[in-house]
CSV table of C-alpha atoms and ligand atoms in Angstrom, one decimal:
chain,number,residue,atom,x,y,z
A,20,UNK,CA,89.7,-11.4,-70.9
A,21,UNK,CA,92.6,-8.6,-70.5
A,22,UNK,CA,93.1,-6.4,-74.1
A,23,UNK,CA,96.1,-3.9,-74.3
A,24,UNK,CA,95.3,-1.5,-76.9
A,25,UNK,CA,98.2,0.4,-78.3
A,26,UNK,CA,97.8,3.7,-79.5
A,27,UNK,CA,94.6,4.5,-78.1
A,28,UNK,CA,94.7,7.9,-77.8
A,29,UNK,CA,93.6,8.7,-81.1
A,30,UNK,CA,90.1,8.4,-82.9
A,31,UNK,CA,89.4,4.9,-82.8
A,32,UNK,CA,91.0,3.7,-79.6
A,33,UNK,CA,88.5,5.4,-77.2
A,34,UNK,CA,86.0,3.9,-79.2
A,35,UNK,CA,87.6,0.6,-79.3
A,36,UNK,CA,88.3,0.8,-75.5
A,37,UNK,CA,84.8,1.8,-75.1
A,38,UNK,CA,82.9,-1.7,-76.2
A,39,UNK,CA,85.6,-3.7,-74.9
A,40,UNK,CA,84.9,-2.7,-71.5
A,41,UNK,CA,81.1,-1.7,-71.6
A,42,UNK,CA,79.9,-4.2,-73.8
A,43,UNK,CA,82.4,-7.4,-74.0
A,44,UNK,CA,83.6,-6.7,-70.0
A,45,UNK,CA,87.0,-7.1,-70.8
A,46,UNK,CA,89.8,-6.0,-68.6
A,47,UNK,CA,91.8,-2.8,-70.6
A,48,UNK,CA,94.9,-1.0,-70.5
A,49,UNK,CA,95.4,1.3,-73.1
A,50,UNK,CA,98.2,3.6,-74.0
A,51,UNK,CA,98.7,6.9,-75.4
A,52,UNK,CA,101.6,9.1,-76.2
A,53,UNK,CA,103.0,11.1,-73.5
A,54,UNK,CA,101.8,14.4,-75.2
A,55,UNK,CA,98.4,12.9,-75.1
A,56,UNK,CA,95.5,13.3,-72.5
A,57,UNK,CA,93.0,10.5,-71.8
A,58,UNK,CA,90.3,10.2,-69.4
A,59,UNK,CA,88.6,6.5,-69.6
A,60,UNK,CA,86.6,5.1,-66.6
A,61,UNK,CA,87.6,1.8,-65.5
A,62,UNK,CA,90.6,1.0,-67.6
A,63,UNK,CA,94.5,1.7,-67.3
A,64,UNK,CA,96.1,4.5,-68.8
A,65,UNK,CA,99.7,4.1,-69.4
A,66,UNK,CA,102.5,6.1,-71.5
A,67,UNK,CA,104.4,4.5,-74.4
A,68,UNK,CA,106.5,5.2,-77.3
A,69,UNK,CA,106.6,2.2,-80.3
A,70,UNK,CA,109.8,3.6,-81.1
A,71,UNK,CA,110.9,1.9,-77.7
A,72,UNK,CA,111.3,-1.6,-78.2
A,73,UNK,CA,112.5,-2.3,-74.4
A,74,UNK,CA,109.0,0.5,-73.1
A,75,UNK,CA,107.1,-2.1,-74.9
A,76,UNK,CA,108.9,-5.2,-73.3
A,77,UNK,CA,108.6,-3.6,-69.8
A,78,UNK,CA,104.4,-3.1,-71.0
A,79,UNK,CA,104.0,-6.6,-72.5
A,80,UNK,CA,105.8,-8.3,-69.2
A,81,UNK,CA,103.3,-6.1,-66.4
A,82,UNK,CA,100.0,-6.5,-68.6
A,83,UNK,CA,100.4,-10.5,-69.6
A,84,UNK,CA,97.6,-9.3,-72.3
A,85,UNK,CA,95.2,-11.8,-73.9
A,86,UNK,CA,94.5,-9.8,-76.7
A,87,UNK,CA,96.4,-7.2,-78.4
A,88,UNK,CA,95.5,-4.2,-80.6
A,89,UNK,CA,97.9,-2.1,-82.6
A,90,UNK,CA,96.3,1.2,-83.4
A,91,UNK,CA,99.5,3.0,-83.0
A,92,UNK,CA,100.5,5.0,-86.1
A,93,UNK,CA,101.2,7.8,-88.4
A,94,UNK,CA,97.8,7.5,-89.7
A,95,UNK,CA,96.9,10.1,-92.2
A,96,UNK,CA,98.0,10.0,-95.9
A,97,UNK,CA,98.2,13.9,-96.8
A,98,UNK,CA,101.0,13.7,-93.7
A,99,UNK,CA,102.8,10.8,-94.7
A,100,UNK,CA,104.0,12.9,-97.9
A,101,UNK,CA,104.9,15.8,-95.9
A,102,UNK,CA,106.6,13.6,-93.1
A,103,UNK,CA,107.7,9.8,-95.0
A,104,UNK,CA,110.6,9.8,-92.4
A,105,UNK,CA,108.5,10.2,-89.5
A,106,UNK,CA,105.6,7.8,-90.9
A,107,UNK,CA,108.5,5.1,-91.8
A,108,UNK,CA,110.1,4.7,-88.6
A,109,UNK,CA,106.1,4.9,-86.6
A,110,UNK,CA,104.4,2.9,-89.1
A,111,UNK,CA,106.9,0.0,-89.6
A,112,UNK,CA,109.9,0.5,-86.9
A,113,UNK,CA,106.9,0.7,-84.5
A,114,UNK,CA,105.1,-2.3,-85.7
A,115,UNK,CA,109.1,-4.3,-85.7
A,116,UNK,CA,109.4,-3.3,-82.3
A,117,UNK,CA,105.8,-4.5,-81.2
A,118,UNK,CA,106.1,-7.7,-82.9
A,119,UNK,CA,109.8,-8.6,-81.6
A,120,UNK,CA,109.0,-7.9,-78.1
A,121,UNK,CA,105.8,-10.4,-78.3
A,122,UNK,CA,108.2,-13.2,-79.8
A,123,UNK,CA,110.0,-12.1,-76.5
A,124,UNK,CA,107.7,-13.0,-74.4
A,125,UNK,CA,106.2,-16.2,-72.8
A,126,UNK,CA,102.5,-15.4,-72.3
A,127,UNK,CA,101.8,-15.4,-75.9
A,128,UNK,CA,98.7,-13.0,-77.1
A,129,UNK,CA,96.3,-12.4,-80.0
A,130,UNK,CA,97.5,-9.8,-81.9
A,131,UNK,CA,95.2,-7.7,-84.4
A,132,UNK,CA,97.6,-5.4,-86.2
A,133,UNK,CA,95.3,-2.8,-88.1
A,134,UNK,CA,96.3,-2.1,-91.8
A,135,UNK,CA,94.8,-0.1,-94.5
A,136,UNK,CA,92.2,-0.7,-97.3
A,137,UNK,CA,94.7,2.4,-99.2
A,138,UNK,CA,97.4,-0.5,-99.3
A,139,UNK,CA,95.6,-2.5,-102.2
A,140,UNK,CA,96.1,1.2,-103.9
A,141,UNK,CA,96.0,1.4,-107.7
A,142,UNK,CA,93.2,-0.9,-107.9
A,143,UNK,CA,92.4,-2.2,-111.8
A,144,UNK,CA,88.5,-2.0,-112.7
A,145,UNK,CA,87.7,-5.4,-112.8
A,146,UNK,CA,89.7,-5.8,-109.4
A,147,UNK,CA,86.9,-4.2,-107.7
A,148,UNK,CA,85.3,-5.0,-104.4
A,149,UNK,CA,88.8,-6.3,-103.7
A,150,UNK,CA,89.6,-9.7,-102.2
A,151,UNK,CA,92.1,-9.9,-99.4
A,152,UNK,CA,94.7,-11.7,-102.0
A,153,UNK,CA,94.6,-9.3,-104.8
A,154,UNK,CA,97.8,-7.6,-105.8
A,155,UNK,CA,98.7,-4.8,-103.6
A,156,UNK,CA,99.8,-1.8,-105.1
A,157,UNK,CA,100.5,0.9,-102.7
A,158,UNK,CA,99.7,4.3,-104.0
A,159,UNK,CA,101.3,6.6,-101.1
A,160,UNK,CA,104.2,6.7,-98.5
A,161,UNK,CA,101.5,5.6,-95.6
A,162,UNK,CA,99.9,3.3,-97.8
A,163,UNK,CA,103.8,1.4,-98.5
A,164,UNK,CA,103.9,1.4,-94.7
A,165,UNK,CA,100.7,-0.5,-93.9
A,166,UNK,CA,101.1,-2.6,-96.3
A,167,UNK,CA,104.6,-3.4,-95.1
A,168,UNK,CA,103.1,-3.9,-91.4
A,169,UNK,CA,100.7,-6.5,-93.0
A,170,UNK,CA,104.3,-8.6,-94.7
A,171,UNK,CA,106.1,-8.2,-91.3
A,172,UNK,CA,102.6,-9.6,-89.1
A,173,UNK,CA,102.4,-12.6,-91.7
A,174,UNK,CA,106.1,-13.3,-91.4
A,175,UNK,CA,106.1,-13.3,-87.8
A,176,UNK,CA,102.7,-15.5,-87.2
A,177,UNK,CA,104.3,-18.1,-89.9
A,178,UNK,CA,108.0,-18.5,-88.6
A,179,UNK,CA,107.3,-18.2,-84.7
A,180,UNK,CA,103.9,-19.5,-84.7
A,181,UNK,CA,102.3,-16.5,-83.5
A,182,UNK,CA,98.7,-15.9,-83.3
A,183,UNK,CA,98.6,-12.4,-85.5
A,184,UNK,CA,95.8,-11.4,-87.5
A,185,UNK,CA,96.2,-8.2,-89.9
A,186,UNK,CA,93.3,-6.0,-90.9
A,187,UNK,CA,92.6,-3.7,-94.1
A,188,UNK,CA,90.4,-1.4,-92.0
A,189,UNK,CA,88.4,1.4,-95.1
A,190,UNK,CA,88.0,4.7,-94.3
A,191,UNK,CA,86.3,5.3,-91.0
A,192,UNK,CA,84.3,8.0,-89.5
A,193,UNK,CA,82.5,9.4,-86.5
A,194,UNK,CA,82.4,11.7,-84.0
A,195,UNK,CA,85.9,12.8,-82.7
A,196,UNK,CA,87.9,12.3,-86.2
A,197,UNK,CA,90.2,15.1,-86.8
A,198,UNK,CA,89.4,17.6,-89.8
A,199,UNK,CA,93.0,16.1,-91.5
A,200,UNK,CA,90.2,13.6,-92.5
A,201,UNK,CA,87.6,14.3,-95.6
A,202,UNK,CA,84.2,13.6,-93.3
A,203,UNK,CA,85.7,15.6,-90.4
A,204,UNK,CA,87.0,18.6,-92.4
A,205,UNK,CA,83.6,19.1,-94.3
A,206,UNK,CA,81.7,18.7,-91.3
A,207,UNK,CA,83.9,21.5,-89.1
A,208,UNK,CA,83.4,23.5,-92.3
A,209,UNK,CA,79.6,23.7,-92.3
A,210,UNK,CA,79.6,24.0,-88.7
A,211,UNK,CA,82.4,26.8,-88.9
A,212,UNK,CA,79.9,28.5,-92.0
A,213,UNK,CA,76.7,28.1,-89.5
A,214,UNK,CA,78.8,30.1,-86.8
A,215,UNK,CA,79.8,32.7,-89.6
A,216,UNK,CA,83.4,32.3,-88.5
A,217,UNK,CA,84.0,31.1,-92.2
A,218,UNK,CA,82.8,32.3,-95.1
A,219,UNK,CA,79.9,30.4,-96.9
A,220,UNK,CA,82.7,28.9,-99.1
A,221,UNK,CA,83.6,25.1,-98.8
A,222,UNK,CA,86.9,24.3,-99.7
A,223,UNK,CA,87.8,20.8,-101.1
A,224,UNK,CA,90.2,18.9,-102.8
A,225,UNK,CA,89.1,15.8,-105.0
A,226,UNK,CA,85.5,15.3,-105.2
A,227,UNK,CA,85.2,12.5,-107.8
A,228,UNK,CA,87.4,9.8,-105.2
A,229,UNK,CA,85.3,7.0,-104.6
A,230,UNK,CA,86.2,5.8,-100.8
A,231,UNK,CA,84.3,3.2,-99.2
A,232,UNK,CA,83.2,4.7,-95.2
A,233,UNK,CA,82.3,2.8,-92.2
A,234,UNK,CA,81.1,4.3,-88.8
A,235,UNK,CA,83.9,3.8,-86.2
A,236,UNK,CA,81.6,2.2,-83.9
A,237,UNK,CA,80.9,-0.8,-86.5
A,238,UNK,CA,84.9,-0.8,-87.1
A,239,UNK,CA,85.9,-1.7,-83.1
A,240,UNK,CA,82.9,-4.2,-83.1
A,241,UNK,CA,84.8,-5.5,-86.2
A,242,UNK,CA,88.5,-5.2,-84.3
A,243,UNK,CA,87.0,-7.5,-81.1
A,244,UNK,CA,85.4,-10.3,-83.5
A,245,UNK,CA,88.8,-10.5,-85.0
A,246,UNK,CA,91.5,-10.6,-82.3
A,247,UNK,CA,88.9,-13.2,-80.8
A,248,UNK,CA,87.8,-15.4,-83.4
A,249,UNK,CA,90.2,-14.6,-86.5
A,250,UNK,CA,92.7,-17.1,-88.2
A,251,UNK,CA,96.1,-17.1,-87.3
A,252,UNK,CA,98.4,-14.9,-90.3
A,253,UNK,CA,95.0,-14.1,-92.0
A,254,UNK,CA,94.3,-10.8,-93.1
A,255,UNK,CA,90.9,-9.2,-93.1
A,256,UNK,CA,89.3,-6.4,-95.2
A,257,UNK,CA,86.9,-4.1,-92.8
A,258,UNK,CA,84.7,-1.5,-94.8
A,259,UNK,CA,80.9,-1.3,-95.9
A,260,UNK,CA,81.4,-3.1,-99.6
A,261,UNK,CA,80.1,-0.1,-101.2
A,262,UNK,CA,82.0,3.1,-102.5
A,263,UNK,CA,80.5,6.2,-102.5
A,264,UNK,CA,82.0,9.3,-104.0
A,265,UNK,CA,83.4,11.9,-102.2
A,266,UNK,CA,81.1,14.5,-103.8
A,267,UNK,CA,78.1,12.4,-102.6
A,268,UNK,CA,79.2,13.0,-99.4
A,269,UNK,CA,79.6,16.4,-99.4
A,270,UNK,CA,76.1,16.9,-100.7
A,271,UNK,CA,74.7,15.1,-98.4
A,272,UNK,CA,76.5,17.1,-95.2
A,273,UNK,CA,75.6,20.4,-97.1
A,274,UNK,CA,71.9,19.4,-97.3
A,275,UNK,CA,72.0,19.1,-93.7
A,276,UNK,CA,72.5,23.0,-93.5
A,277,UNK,CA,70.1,25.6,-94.3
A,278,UNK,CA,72.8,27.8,-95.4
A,279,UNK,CA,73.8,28.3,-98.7
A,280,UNK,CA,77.3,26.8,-99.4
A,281,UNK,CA,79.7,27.3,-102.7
A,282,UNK,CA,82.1,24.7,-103.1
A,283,UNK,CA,85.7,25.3,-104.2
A,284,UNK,CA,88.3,23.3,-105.2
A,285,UNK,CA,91.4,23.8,-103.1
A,286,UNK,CA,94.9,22.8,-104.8
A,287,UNK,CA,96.3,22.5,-101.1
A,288,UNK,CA,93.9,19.4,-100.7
A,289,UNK,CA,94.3,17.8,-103.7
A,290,UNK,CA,97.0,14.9,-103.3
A,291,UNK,CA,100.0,14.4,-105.5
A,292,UNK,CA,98.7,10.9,-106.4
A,293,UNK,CA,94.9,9.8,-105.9
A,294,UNK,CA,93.3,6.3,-106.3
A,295,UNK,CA,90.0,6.8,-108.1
A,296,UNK,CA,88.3,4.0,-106.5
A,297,UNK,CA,89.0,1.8,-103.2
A,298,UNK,CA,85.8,-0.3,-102.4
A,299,UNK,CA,86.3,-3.3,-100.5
A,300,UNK,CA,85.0,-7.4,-100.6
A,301,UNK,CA,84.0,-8.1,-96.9
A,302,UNK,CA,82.5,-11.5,-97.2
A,303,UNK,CA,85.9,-13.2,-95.5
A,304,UNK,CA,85.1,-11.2,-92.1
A,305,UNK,CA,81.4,-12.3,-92.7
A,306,UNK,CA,81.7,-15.7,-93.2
A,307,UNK,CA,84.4,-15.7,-90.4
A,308,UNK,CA,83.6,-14.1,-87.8
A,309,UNK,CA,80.1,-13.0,-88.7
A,310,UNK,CA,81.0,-9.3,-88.8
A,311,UNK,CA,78.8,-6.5,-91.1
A,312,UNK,CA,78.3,-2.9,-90.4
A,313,UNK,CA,74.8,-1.5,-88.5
A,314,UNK,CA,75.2,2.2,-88.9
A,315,UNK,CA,74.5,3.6,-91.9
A,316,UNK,CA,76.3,6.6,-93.6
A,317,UNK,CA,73.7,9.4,-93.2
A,318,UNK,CA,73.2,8.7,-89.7
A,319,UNK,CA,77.1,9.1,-89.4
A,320,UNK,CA,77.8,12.2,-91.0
A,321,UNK,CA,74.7,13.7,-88.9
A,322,UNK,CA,76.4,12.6,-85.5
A,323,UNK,CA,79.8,14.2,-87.1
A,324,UNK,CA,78.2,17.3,-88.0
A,325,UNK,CA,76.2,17.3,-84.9
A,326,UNK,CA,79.8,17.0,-82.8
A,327,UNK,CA,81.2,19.7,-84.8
A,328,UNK,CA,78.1,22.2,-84.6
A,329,UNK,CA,79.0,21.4,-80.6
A,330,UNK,CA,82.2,21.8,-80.7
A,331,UNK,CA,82.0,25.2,-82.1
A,332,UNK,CA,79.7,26.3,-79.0
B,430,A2R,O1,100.7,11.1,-82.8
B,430,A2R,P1,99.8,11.1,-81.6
B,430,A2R,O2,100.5,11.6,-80.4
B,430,A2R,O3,98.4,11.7,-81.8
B,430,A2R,O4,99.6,9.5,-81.1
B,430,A2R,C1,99.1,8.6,-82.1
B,430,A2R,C2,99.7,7.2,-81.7
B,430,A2R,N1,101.1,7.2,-82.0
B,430,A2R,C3,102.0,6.6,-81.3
B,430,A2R,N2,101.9,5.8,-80.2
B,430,A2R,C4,103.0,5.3,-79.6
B,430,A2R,N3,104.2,5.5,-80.1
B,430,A2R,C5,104.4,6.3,-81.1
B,430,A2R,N4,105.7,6.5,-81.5
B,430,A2R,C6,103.3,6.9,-81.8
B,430,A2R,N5,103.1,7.7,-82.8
B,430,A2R,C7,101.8,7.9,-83.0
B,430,A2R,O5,98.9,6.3,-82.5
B,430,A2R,C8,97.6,8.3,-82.0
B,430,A2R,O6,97.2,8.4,-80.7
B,430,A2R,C9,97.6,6.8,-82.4
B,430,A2R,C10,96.9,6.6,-83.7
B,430,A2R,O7,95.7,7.3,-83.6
B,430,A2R,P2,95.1,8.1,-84.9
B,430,A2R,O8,96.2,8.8,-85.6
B,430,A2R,O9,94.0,8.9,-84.4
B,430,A2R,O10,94.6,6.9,-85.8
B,430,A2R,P3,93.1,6.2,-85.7
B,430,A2R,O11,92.2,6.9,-86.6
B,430,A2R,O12,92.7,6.0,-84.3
B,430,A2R,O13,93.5,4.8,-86.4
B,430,A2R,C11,93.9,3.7,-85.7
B,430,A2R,C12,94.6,2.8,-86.7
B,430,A2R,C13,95.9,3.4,-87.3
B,430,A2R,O14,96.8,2.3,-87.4
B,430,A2R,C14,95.4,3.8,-88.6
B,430,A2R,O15,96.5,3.9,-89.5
B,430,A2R,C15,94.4,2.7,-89.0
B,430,A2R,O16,93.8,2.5,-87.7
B,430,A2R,O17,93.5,3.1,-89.9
């Protein structure tokens, strides 16, 4: 099989490039952005904008891809207030672009366009673990985007017949994450207290979120079931099924230090608008594809902590 991942110079696409090639054997080509640096053994690295419709025509025509994965994106929420423009035009130009050149093309792929569990938004009490076809009610600018991506991949796959499948991916973690993400920042901050280049003060913004986490490597292994064996114009949630406050977490990371740690509320990280709980039903990707996560959470945040106590070294 021959997978083009698109935007795989982030967090997840090494990952996802990772199992495709060690573990499924799959022939990869991934691209990145041209600021971007990425070293992969035995898969092809190549340059590309989304905001370049005829870049991804020119990609689509020399890979003749089995499988697609769009990971490209403006993917964190605090960002997507401070830049909506920016997030817009990557998020939803980007995915327009993607899915216009494939109806372009005559090899037809799989396409797996990866959305947001933050798209179902202000989720209702009795609405929890949410089902794929409840009401979505988008809470932020990045979580309007995703969800827009997921209208645009079911209108394509219904009016040209295209094999597109569209995913509500929960948070994810691991190794590697940047610190613009809750696990990553807590985790750089204990190792940055253990160093003593910060102050044995932990800054955070809301604690009483409930967010449901999944490790990344359970998330890819989620992404390849899909694009092989998902329904056309489906959509998929991909999480645990199980919330777990923010403040849990952080206790948790802090008891894996034998410093002493104060935690203090930062108004820089609180959001304007925060969804109290997000907690997903995955029984469609079970029953489908026979997909559930492995890793569990404490392991996670011990190899993320771990990472950062290296990075600091
Ligand atoms: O912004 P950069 O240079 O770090 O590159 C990001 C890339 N990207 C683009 N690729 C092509 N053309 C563009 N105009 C463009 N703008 C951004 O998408 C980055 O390498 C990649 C997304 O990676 P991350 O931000 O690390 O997201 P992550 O955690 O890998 O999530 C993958 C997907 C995203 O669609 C998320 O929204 C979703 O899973 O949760």
């Amino acid at each position: 099989m021959k997978a083009l991942v698109i935007g795989g110079g982030g967090f997840v696409g090494p990952y996802l490039v990772k199992h495709l090639t060690n573990d499924l054997g799959y022939e990869v080509t991934v691209t990145k952005t041209v600021k971007e640096t990425l070293n992969m053994d035995n898969v092809t690295v190549k340059d590309l904008d989304i905001l370049d419709i005829d870049q991804i025509k020119t990609l689509l025509e020399e890979e003749k891809a089995d499988y697609i994965f769009h990971l490209a994106a403006q993917s964190s929420v605090a960002y997507s207030w401070k830049n909506p423009t920016l997030t817009v035009d990557v998020n939803i130009k980007g995915c327009i672009n993607l899915l216009e050149a494939i109806r372009q093309i005559d090899k037809k792929p799989r396409v797996l366009l990866i959305g947001s569990g933050e798209e179902y938004g202000h989720i209702k009490k009795d609405e929890c673990p949410i089902v794929e076809d409840n009401v979505v009610r988008p809470g932020n600018i990045y979580a309007a985007t995703k969800s827009c991506q997921n209208m645009l991949g079911k209108i394509y796959s219904d009016a040209y017949n295209l094999d597109i499948m569209m995913v509500r991916a929960f948070n994810h973690i691991g190794p590697n994450q940047t610190p613009m993400f809750v696990v990553a920042d807590f985790c750089k901050q204990v190792a940055d207290i253990e160093k003593g280049i910060q102050e044995p003060v932990i800054n955070v913004g809301n604690l009483s979120a409930k967010r449901d986490f999944t490790d990344v490597r359970d998330v890819v292994k989620a992404y390849a079931k899909l694009v092989a064996g998902g329904k056309r114009g489906e959509t998929y949630n991909v999480g645990t099924g199980h919330a777990v406050a923010i403040e849990d977490i952080l206790k948790s990371i802090i008891a894996m230090s034998d410093k002493e740690i104060e935690v203090k509320v930062d108004p820089a990280k609180l959001r304007p608008v925060d969804v109290p709980i997000i907690e997903p039903d995955i029984s469609k990707i079970k029953k489908e594809v026979g997909w559930e996560p492995v890793i569990p959470l404490e392991q996670t945040l011990k190899e993320t902590l771990e990472h950062w106590r290296k990075e600091q070294n």
